[in-house]
Short mmCIF file of N, CA and C in Angstrom, two decimals:
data_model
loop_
_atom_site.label_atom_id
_atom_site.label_comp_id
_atom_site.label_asym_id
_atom_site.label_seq_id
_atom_site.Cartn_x
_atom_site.Cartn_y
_atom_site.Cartn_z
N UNK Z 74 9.21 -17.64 -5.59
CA UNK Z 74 8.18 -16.75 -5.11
C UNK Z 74 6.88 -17.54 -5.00
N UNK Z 75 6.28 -17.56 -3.94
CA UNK Z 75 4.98 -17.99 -3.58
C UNK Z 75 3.84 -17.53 -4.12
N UNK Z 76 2.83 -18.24 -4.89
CA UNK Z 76 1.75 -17.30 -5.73
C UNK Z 76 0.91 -16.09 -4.84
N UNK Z 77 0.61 -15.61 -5.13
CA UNK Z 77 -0.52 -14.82 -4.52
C UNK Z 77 -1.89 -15.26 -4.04
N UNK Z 78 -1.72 -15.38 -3.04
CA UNK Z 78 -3.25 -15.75 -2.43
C UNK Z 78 -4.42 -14.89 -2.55
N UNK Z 79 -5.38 -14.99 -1.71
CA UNK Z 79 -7.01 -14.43 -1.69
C UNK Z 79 -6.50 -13.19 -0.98
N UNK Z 80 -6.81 -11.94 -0.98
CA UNK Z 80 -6.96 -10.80 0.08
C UNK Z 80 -8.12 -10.23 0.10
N UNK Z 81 -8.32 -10.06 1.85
CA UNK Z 81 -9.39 -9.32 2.19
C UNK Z 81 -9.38 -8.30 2.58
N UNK Z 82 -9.31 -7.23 2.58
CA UNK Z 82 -8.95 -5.82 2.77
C UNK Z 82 -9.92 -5.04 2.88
N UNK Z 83 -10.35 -3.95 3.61
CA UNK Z 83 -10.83 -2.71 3.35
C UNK Z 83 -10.81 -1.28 2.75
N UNK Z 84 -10.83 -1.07 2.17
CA UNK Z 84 -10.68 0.36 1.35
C UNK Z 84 -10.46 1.63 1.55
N UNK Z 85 -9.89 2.29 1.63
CA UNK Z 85 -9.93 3.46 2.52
C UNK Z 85 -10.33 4.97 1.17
N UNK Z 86 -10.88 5.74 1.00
CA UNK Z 86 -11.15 6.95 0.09
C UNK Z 86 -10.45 7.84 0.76
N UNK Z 87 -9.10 8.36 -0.15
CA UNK Z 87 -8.92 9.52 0.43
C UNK Z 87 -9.33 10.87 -0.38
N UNK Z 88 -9.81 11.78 0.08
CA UNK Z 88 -10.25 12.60 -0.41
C UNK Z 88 -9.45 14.45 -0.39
N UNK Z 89 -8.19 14.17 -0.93
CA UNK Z 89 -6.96 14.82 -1.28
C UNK Z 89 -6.84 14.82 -2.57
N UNK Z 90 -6.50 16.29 -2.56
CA UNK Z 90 -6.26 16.37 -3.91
C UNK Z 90 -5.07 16.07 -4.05
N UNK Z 91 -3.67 16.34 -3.90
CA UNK Z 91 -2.50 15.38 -4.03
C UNK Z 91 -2.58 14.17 -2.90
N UNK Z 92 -2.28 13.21 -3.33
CA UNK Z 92 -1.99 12.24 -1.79
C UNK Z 92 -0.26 11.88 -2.25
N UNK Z 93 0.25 11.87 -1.06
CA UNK Z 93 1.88 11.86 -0.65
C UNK Z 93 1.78 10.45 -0.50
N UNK Z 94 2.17 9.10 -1.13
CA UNK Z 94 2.05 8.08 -0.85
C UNK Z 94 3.37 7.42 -0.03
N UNK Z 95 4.45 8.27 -0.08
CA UNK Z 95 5.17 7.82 1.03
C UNK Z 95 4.45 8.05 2.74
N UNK Z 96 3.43 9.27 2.75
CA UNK Z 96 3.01 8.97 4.09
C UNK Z 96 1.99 7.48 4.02
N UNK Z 97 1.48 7.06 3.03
CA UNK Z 97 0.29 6.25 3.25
C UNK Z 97 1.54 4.92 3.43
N UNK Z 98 2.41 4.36 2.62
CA UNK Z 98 3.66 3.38 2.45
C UNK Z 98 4.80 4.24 2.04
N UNK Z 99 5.93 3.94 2.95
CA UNK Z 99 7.01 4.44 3.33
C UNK Z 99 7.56 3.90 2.61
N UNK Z 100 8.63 4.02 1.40
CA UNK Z 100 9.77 3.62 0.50
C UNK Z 100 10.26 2.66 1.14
N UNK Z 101 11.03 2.74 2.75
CA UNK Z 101 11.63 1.66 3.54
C UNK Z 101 11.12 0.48 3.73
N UNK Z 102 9.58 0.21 3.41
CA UNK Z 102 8.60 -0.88 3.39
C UNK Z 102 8.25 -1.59 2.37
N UNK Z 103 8.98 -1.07 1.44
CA UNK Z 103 8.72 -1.47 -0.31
C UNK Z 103 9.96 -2.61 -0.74
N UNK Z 104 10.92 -2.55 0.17
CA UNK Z 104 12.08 -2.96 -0.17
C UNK Z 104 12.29 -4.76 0.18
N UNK Z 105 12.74 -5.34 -0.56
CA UNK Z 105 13.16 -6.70 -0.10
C UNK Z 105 13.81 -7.05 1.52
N UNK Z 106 13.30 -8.35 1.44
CA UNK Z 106 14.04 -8.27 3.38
C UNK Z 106 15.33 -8.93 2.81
#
């Protein structure tokens, strides 16, 4: 496994009271290739 590099990202606030995190990342995207 390759270390982890620098990330630059933006943040997003969601402002939900539950958030469904399969809509934000889909289970199918979590998975090894």
């Amino acid at each position: 496994m390759t270390p982890f590099t620098t990330l630059t990202a933006v943040a997003v606030p969601l402002d939900l009271v539950n958030v469904d995190t399969d809509r934000i990342l889909p289970a199918r995207f979590l998975r090894m290739p």
